[in-house]
CSV table of C-alpha atoms and ligand atoms in Angstrom, one decimal:
chain,number,residue,atom,x,y,z
W,96,MET,CA,15.1,-1.3,-22.3
W,97,ALA,CA,13.3,-0.6,-19.0
W,98,GLN,CA,12.8,-3.5,-16.7
W,99,ILE,CA,9.4,-4.3,-15.3
W,100,LEU,CA,9.3,-4.8,-11.5
W,101,ASP,CA,6.9,-7.7,-11.2
W,102,GLY,CA,4.9,-7.3,-8.0
W,103,LYS,CA,3.1,-10.6,-8.4
W,104,ARG,CA,6.3,-12.6,-8.6
W,105,VAL,CA,7.7,-10.8,-5.5
W,106,ARG,CA,4.4,-11.3,-3.6
W,107,ASP,CA,4.5,-15.0,-4.3
W,108,GLU,CA,8.2,-15.2,-3.2
W,109,ILE,CA,7.3,-13.4,0.1
W,110,LEU,CA,4.3,-15.6,0.8
W,111,GLU,CA,6.3,-18.7,0.0
W,112,GLU,CA,9.0,-17.6,2.5
W,113,LEU,CA,6.3,-17.2,5.2
W,114,LYS,CA,5.1,-20.8,5.1
W,115,PRO,CA,7.9,-22.4,7.1
W,116,ARG,CA,7.7,-19.6,9.6
W,117,ILE,CA,4.0,-20.2,10.1
W,118,ALA,CA,4.7,-23.9,10.4
W,119,GLN,CA,7.1,-23.3,13.3
W,120,LEU,CA,4.6,-21.4,15.4
W,121,SER,CA,2.8,-23.2,18.3
W,122,ARG,CA,-0.6,-22.0,16.9
W,123,LYS,CA,-1.7,-20.5,13.6
W,124,PRO,CA,-1.4,-16.7,13.3
W,125,GLY,CA,-4.8,-15.1,13.6
W,126,LEU,CA,-5.9,-11.9,11.8
W,127,ALA,CA,-9.2,-10.1,12.5
W,128,VAL,CA,-10.5,-7.9,9.8
W,129,VAL,CA,-13.2,-5.4,10.6
W,130,LEU,CA,-15.3,-4.3,7.6
W,131,VAL,CA,-17.8,-1.6,8.4
W,132,GLY,CA,-20.7,-1.3,5.9
W,133,ASN,CA,-20.6,-2.6,2.4
W,134,ASP,CA,-18.4,-0.4,0.3
W,135,PRO,CA,-17.7,-2.6,-2.8
W,136,ALA,CA,-14.0,-1.7,-3.1
W,137,SER,CA,-13.4,-2.4,0.6
W,138,GLU,CA,-15.3,-5.8,0.2
W,139,VAL,CA,-12.9,-6.8,-2.6
W,140,TYR,CA,-9.8,-5.8,-0.5
W,141,VAL,CA,-11.0,-7.6,2.5
W,142,GLY,CA,-12.0,-10.7,0.4
W,143,SER,CA,-8.4,-10.9,-0.9
W,144,LYS,CA,-6.9,-10.5,2.6
W,145,VAL,CA,-9.1,-13.3,4.0
W,146,LYS,CA,-8.3,-15.5,0.9
W,147,THR,CA,-4.6,-15.0,1.3
W,148,CYS,CA,-4.8,-15.9,5.0
W,149,ALA,CA,-6.5,-19.2,4.1
W,150,GLU,CA,-3.9,-20.0,1.4
W,151,LEU,CA,-1.2,-19.6,4.0
W,152,GLY,CA,-3.0,-21.7,6.6
W,153,MET,CA,-3.6,-18.7,8.8
W,154,VAL,CA,-6.8,-18.1,10.7
W,155,SER,CA,-8.8,-15.1,9.7
W,156,GLU,CA,-12.0,-13.7,11.2
W,157,LYS,CA,-14.1,-11.2,9.3
W,158,LEU,CA,-16.4,-8.9,11.4
W,159,THR,CA,-19.0,-7.0,9.4
W,160,PRO,CA,-20.8,-4.4,11.6
W,161,SER,CA,-23.4,-2.3,9.7
W,162,ALA,CA,-22.6,1.2,8.4
W,163,ASP,CA,-24.6,2.8,11.2
W,164,ILE,CA,-22.3,1.5,14.0
W,165,SER,CA,-21.3,4.2,16.5
W,166,THR,CA,-17.7,5.0,17.4
W,167,ASP,CA,-18.2,3.6,20.9
W,168,GLU,CA,-19.6,0.3,19.5
W,169,LEU,CA,-16.7,0.0,17.2
W,170,LEU,CA,-14.3,0.8,20.0
W,171,ALA,CA,-15.9,-2.0,22.0
W,172,ILE,CA,-15.3,-4.5,19.1
W,173,VAL,CA,-11.6,-3.4,18.9
W,174,GLN,CA,-11.2,-3.8,22.7
W,175,GLU,CA,-12.6,-7.3,22.6
W,176,LEU,CA,-10.2,-8.2,19.8
W,177,ASN,CA,-7.3,-6.7,21.7
W,178,ALA,CA,-8.1,-9.0,24.6
W,179,ARG,CA,-8.4,-12.2,22.7
W,180,PRO,CA,-5.1,-14.1,22.8
W,181,GLU,CA,-5.6,-16.0,19.6
W,182,ILE,CA,-5.9,-12.8,17.6
W,183,ASP,CA,-2.4,-11.6,16.6
W,184,GLY,CA,-3.4,-8.8,14.1
W,185,ILE,CA,-6.3,-6.4,13.9
W,186,LEU,CA,-7.1,-4.5,10.7
W,187,VAL,CA,-9.9,-2.0,10.5
W,188,GLN,CA,-10.6,-1.5,6.8
W,189,MET,CA,-10.6,2.1,5.7
W,190,PRO,CA,-12.4,4.3,4.9
W,191,LEU,CA,-14.9,4.2,7.8
W,192,PRO,CA,-18.3,6.0,7.6
W,193,LYS,CA,-18.0,9.7,8.1
W,194,HIS,CA,-19.8,9.7,11.5
W,195,VAL,CA,-17.2,7.4,13.0
W,196,ASP,CA,-14.1,8.9,14.6
W,197,THR,CA,-11.4,7.1,12.6
W,198,GLN,CA,-8.5,8.3,14.7
W,199,ARG,CA,-10.0,7.1,17.9
W,200,VAL,CA,-10.6,3.7,16.4
W,201,LEU,CA,-7.1,3.4,15.0
W,202,ASP,CA,-5.7,4.6,18.4
W,203,ALA,CA,-7.6,1.9,20.2
W,204,ILE,CA,-5.9,-1.0,18.4
W,205,SER,CA,-3.2,-2.5,20.6
W,206,PRO,CA,0.1,-1.4,19.0
W,207,GLU,CA,1.4,-4.9,19.1
W,208,LYS,CA,-1.6,-6.1,17.0
W,209,ASP,CA,-1.6,-3.1,14.7
W,210,VAL,CA,-0.7,-4.9,11.5
W,211,ASP,CA,-1.3,-1.8,9.4
W,212,GLY,CA,1.3,0.1,11.2
W,213,PHE,CA,-1.0,3.1,11.6
W,214,HIS,CA,-1.0,3.4,15.4
W,215,PRO,CA,0.8,6.6,16.6
W,216,THR,CA,3.2,4.4,18.7
W,217,ASN,CA,4.2,2.5,15.5
W,218,VAL,CA,4.4,5.7,13.5
W,219,GLY,CA,6.8,6.9,16.2
W,220,ASN,CA,8.7,3.6,16.1
W,221,LEU,CA,9.1,3.9,12.4
W,222,SER,CA,10.4,7.5,12.8
W,223,ILE,CA,13.1,6.5,15.3
W,224,GLY,CA,13.9,3.3,13.4
W,225,ARG,CA,12.7,0.8,16.1
W,226,PRO,CA,11.4,-2.5,14.9
W,227,SER,CA,7.6,-2.4,14.6
W,228,PRO,CA,4.9,-3.2,12.0
W,229,ARG,CA,5.5,-0.9,9.0
W,230,PRO,CA,2.7,0.4,6.8
W,231,CYS,CA,2.2,-2.3,4.2
W,232,THR,CA,2.3,-0.5,0.9
W,233,PRO,CA,5.5,1.5,1.5
W,234,SER,CA,7.2,-1.5,3.0
W,235,GLY,CA,6.1,-3.5,-0.1
W,236,VAL,CA,7.9,-0.9,-2.2
W,237,MET,CA,11.1,-1.4,-0.2
W,238,GLU,CA,10.9,-5.1,-0.8
W,239,LEU,CA,10.4,-4.6,-4.5
W,240,LEU,CA,13.5,-2.4,-4.6
W,241,ARG,CA,15.6,-4.7,-2.4
W,242,ARG,CA,14.7,-7.9,-4.3
W,243,ALA,CA,15.4,-6.3,-7.6
W,244,GLY,CA,18.9,-5.3,-6.3
W,245,ILE,CA,18.2,-1.6,-6.8
W,246,PRO,CA,20.5,0.5,-4.7
W,247,VAL,CA,18.9,3.1,-2.5
W,248,ALA,CA,21.7,4.5,-0.3
W,249,GLY,CA,23.0,7.8,-1.6
W,250,LYS,CA,20.3,8.0,-4.3
W,251,HIS,CA,17.9,10.9,-4.5
W,252,ALA,CA,14.3,9.7,-3.9
W,253,VAL,CA,11.4,11.9,-4.7
W,254,VAL,CA,8.0,10.9,-3.2
W,255,VAL,CA,5.0,12.7,-4.6
W,256,GLY,CA,2.2,12.5,-1.9
W,257,ARG,CA,2.4,12.9,1.9
W,258,SER,CA,-0.5,10.8,3.2
W,259,ASP,CA,-0.1,9.1,6.5
W,260,ILE,CA,-0.6,5.7,4.9
W,261,VAL,CA,1.7,5.9,1.9
W,262,GLY,CA,3.7,9.1,1.3
W,263,LYS,CA,5.0,9.9,4.7
W,264,PRO,CA,6.0,6.3,5.7
W,265,MET,CA,7.5,5.8,2.2
W,266,ALA,CA,9.7,8.8,2.7
W,267,MET,CA,10.7,7.6,6.2
W,268,LEU,CA,11.6,4.1,4.9
W,269,LEU,CA,13.7,5.5,2.1
W,270,LEU,CA,15.4,7.8,4.5
W,271,HIS,CA,16.3,4.9,6.8
W,272,ALA,CA,17.7,3.2,3.7
W,273,HIS,CA,20.0,6.2,3.3
W,274,ALA,CA,18.3,7.9,0.3
W,275,THR,CA,18.2,11.7,0.2
W,276,VAL,CA,14.5,12.2,0.2
W,277,THR,CA,12.3,15.0,-1.1
W,278,VAL,CA,8.6,14.9,-0.4
W,279,CYS,CA,6.2,16.7,-2.7
W,280,HIS,CA,2.5,17.5,-2.4
W,281,SER,CA,-0.2,19.7,-3.8
W,282,ARG,CA,1.5,22.9,-2.7
W,283,THR,CA,4.9,22.0,-4.2
W,284,ALA,CA,6.0,25.0,-6.3
W,285,ASP,CA,7.6,23.3,-9.3
W,286,LEU,CA,6.7,19.6,-9.2
W,287,ALA,CA,8.3,18.7,-12.5
W,288,ALA,CA,11.6,20.2,-11.5
W,289,GLU,CA,11.6,18.3,-8.2
W,290,CYS,CA,10.7,15.0,-9.9
W,291,GLN,CA,13.3,15.5,-12.6
W,292,ARG,CA,16.0,15.3,-9.9
W,293,ALA,CA,14.8,11.8,-8.8
W,294,ASP,CA,16.9,8.7,-9.2
W,295,ILE,CA,13.9,7.0,-7.6
W,296,LEU,CA,10.5,8.6,-8.3
W,297,VAL,CA,7.5,7.4,-6.2
W,298,GLY,CA,4.0,8.5,-7.2
W,299,ALA,CA,1.4,8.2,-4.4
W,300,ILE,CA,-1.1,10.9,-5.5
W,301,GLY,CA,-4.3,9.3,-6.7
W,302,ARG,CA,-4.4,11.3,-10.0
W,303,PRO,CA,-4.5,9.2,-13.2
W,304,ALA,CA,-1.2,9.4,-15.2
W,305,MET,CA,-0.4,12.8,-13.7
W,306,LEU,CA,3.4,12.3,-13.8
W,307,THR,CA,4.5,12.3,-17.4
W,308,ARG,CA,7.8,12.6,-19.2
W,309,ALA,CA,8.1,16.2,-18.0
W,310,HIS,CA,8.5,14.8,-14.5
W,311,MET,CA,10.9,11.9,-15.4
W,312,LYS,CA,14.7,11.8,-15.5
W,313,PRO,CA,15.8,9.3,-18.1
W,314,GLY,CA,17.2,6.2,-16.4
W,315,ALA,CA,15.3,6.7,-13.1
W,316,VAL,CA,13.5,4.0,-11.2
W,317,MET,CA,9.8,4.7,-11.3
W,318,ILE,CA,7.5,3.3,-8.6
W,319,ASP,CA,3.8,3.9,-9.2
W,320,VAL,CA,1.7,3.4,-6.1
W,321,GLY,CA,-1.5,5.0,-7.6
W,322,ILE,CA,-4.5,2.9,-8.4
W,323,ASN,CA,-7.1,5.0,-10.3
W,324,ARG,CA,-10.1,3.5,-12.2
W,325,LEU,CA,-11.0,5.3,-15.4
W,326,ASP,CA,-14.6,4.6,-16.4
W,327,LYS,CA,-15.1,7.3,-19.0
W,328,ARG,CA,-13.8,6.6,-22.5
W,329,GLU,CA,-13.0,10.3,-23.1
W,330,ASP,CA,-10.7,10.3,-20.2
W,331,VAL,CA,-8.8,7.3,-21.5
W,332,VAL,CA,-8.5,8.9,-24.9
W,333,ARG,CA,-7.4,12.2,-23.5
W,334,ILE,CA,-4.6,10.6,-21.5
W,335,PHE,CA,-3.5,7.8,-23.9
W,336,GLY,CA,-4.7,8.8,-27.3
W,337,GLU,CA,-7.2,7.1,-29.7
W,338,GLY,CA,-5.7,3.8,-31.0
W,339,SER,CA,-3.7,3.2,-27.8
W,340,ASP,CA,-3.8,-0.2,-26.1
W,341,LYS,CA,-5.4,1.4,-23.0
W,342,VAL,CA,-8.3,2.6,-25.1
W,343,ALA,CA,-8.5,-0.9,-26.6
W,344,ALA,CA,-8.6,-2.4,-23.1
W,345,PHE,CA,-11.3,0.1,-22.1
W,346,ASP,CA,-13.4,-0.8,-25.1
W,347,LYS,CA,-13.2,-4.5,-24.1
W,348,ARG,CA,-13.9,-4.1,-20.3
W,349,GLY,CA,-15.6,-0.7,-19.8
W,350,SER,CA,-13.0,0.6,-17.4
W,351,VAL,CA,-9.2,0.6,-17.0
W,352,LEU,CA,-6.9,0.9,-14.0
W,353,VAL,CA,-4.2,3.5,-14.3
W,354,GLY,CA,-1.5,4.6,-12.0
W,355,ASP,CA,-0.3,8.1,-11.1
W,356,MET,CA,2.4,7.8,-13.8
W,357,HIS,CA,1.9,7.8,-17.5
W,358,PRO,CA,2.8,4.2,-18.2
W,359,TYR,CA,4.1,4.8,-21.7
W,360,ASP,CA,6.5,7.5,-20.5
W,361,ALA,CA,7.6,5.5,-17.5
W,362,ALA,CA,8.3,2.4,-19.7
W,363,GLU,CA,10.2,4.5,-22.2
W,364,LEU,CA,12.3,6.6,-19.8
W,365,SER,CA,12.9,4.5,-16.7
W,366,SER,CA,15.5,1.9,-15.9
W,367,HIS,CA,12.9,0.0,-13.9
W,368,TRP,CA,9.1,0.6,-13.4
W,369,THR,CA,6.1,-0.8,-11.8
W,370,PRO,CA,3.0,-1.4,-14.0
W,371,VAL,CA,-0.5,-0.8,-12.7
W,372,PRO,CA,-2.0,-3.2,-12.1
W,373,GLY,CA,0.6,-5.8,-11.1
W,374,GLY,CA,3.4,-3.6,-9.7
W,375,VAL,CA,3.1,-2.3,-6.2
W,376,GLY,CA,-0.5,-3.4,-5.6
W,377,PRO,CA,0.1,-7.2,-4.9
W,378,LEU,CA,2.8,-6.3,-2.3
W,379,THR,CA,0.3,-4.6,0.1
W,380,ILE,CA,-1.4,-7.9,1.1
W,381,ALA,CA,1.9,-9.7,1.1
W,382,MET,CA,3.3,-7.2,3.7
W,383,LEU,CA,0.1,-7.5,5.7
W,384,MET,CA,0.7,-11.2,6.0
W,385,VAL,CA,4.4,-10.5,7.0
W,386,ASN,CA,3.2,-8.1,9.7
W,387,THR,CA,0.7,-10.6,11.0
W,388,VAL,CA,3.2,-13.5,11.1
W,389,GLU,CA,5.7,-11.2,12.8
W,390,ALA,CA,3.1,-10.1,15.4
W,391,ALA,CA,2.4,-13.8,16.0
W,392,GLU,CA,6.1,-14.6,16.3
W,393,ARG,CA,6.5,-11.8,18.9
W,394,ARG,CA,3.4,-12.8,20.8
W,395,GLN,CA,4.1,-16.6,20.9
W,396,VAL,CA,7.7,-16.6,22.2
X,1443,NDP,P1,-4.3,10.7,-0.4
X,1443,NDP,O1,-5.4,11.3,-1.2
X,1443,NDP,O2,-4.4,10.5,1.1
X,1443,NDP,O3,-3.0,11.6,-0.6
X,1443,NDP,C1,-2.6,12.1,-1.9
X,1443,NDP,C2,-1.4,12.9,-1.8
X,1443,NDP,O4,-1.1,13.4,-3.1
X,1443,NDP,C3,-1.6,14.1,-0.9
X,1443,NDP,O5,-0.4,14.3,-0.1
X,1443,NDP,C4,-1.7,15.3,-1.9
X,1443,NDP,O6,-1.2,16.5,-1.4
X,1443,NDP,C5,-0.9,14.8,-3.1
X,1443,NDP,N1,-1.4,15.5,-4.3
X,1443,NDP,C6,-2.7,15.5,-4.7
X,1443,NDP,N2,-2.8,16.2,-5.9
X,1443,NDP,C7,-1.5,16.6,-6.1
X,1443,NDP,C8,-0.9,17.4,-7.1
X,1443,NDP,N3,-1.6,17.9,-8.1
X,1443,NDP,N4,0.4,17.6,-7.1
X,1443,NDP,C9,1.2,17.1,-6.1
X,1443,NDP,N5,0.7,16.4,-5.1
X,1443,NDP,C10,-0.6,16.1,-5.1
X,1443,NDP,O7,-3.9,9.3,-1.2
X,1443,NDP,P2,-3.2,8.0,-0.6
X,1443,NDP,O8,-1.8,8.3,-0.2
X,1443,NDP,O9,-4.1,7.2,0.3
X,1443,NDP,O10,-3.1,7.1,-2.0
X,1443,NDP,C11,-2.4,7.6,-3.1
X,1443,NDP,C12,-2.6,6.7,-4.3
X,1443,NDP,O11,-2.1,5.4,-3.9
X,1443,NDP,C13,-4.1,6.5,-4.6
X,1443,NDP,O12,-4.2,6.3,-6.0
X,1443,NDP,C14,-4.4,5.2,-3.9
X,1443,NDP,O13,-5.5,4.5,-4.6
X,1443,NDP,C15,-3.1,4.4,-4.1
X,1443,NDP,N6,-2.9,3.4,-3.1
X,1443,NDP,C16,-2.5,2.2,-3.5
X,1443,NDP,C17,-2.2,1.2,-2.6
X,1443,NDP,C18,-1.7,-0.1,-3.1
X,1443,NDP,O14,-1.9,-1.1,-2.5
X,1443,NDP,N7,-0.9,-0.1,-4.2
X,1443,NDP,C19,-2.5,1.3,-1.2
X,1443,NDP,C20,-2.9,2.7,-0.8
X,1443,NDP,C21,-3.1,3.7,-1.7
X,1443,NDP,P3,-1.7,17.3,-0.1
X,1443,NDP,O15,-1.3,16.6,1.1
X,1443,NDP,O16,-1.1,18.7,-0.3
X,1443,NDP,O17,-3.2,17.3,-0.3
């Protein structure tokens, strides 16, 4: 029987462990979150980040410039936050409006306050194994594996997806943990064959239930990073079948969240798997809090 990797439980453990560390600091850690415009999904994410800060007794500051802000104006906001001593972490919520030069904005964040781990300096630090803030979602996956006692060294890990925020750093963290790592993407010639070789399969694609039993080696650990919202009944029926519990959930709520893996196949074939929602998702904010506390610890010594 496959074991569920419960992200909410691990998130709560991580947050609980941060409390005494926060209490030891000479001042509360401060996180600034910049939310440009009013994308509803981004507002939800930022709301959860601010709420979690408050629950931990950390200071958060939400800046909400309008969607027509220029790159230069946004750079000025970032520079001001870089200069403020009581701000330990700066997060600019993605995606930014199309007219804004995202890379210039991310590059402007001081690497020591870059709690997302996206600054090129920190990407380089990750690559050469130096301590630095790690991208939150992949480092959350590593915590899930570590706390479940799942061995990584010597295992074959296959990561599907090569984005800068999930796939690439995920592959790098698994490599540092001594896995043999294969990274797949949209041009991979035989995706199912690559995935079938995985002892640890990570889906970070953004395509609902794309990885099915054809991609899964029985007994593998299956980590589903994908978060896809299905809001058409026919899509839910096509993927899961009439009469399935996903269709029943859709009929009740009008949409369902689905990962990149077919959850029935993952539950049947894996040794351990992460449900969507409730698997990897909760870890992202927990690791953001870890990065912010660590930035504060480094800056307050
Ligand atoms: P991106 O769109 O940036 O990257 C998707 C990757 O999947 C790309 O590398 C792409 O390949 C690859 N891909 C797309 N189609 C295929 C295919 N048919 N076969 C093989 N590979 C394919 O997405 P993100 O990395 O930002 O996010 C991935 C998923 O993770 C999304 O569902 C997102 O919502 C979720 N996510 C969840 C988080 C959480 O907190 N749990 C946080 C961040 C993201 P190529 O490079 O060739 O185009």
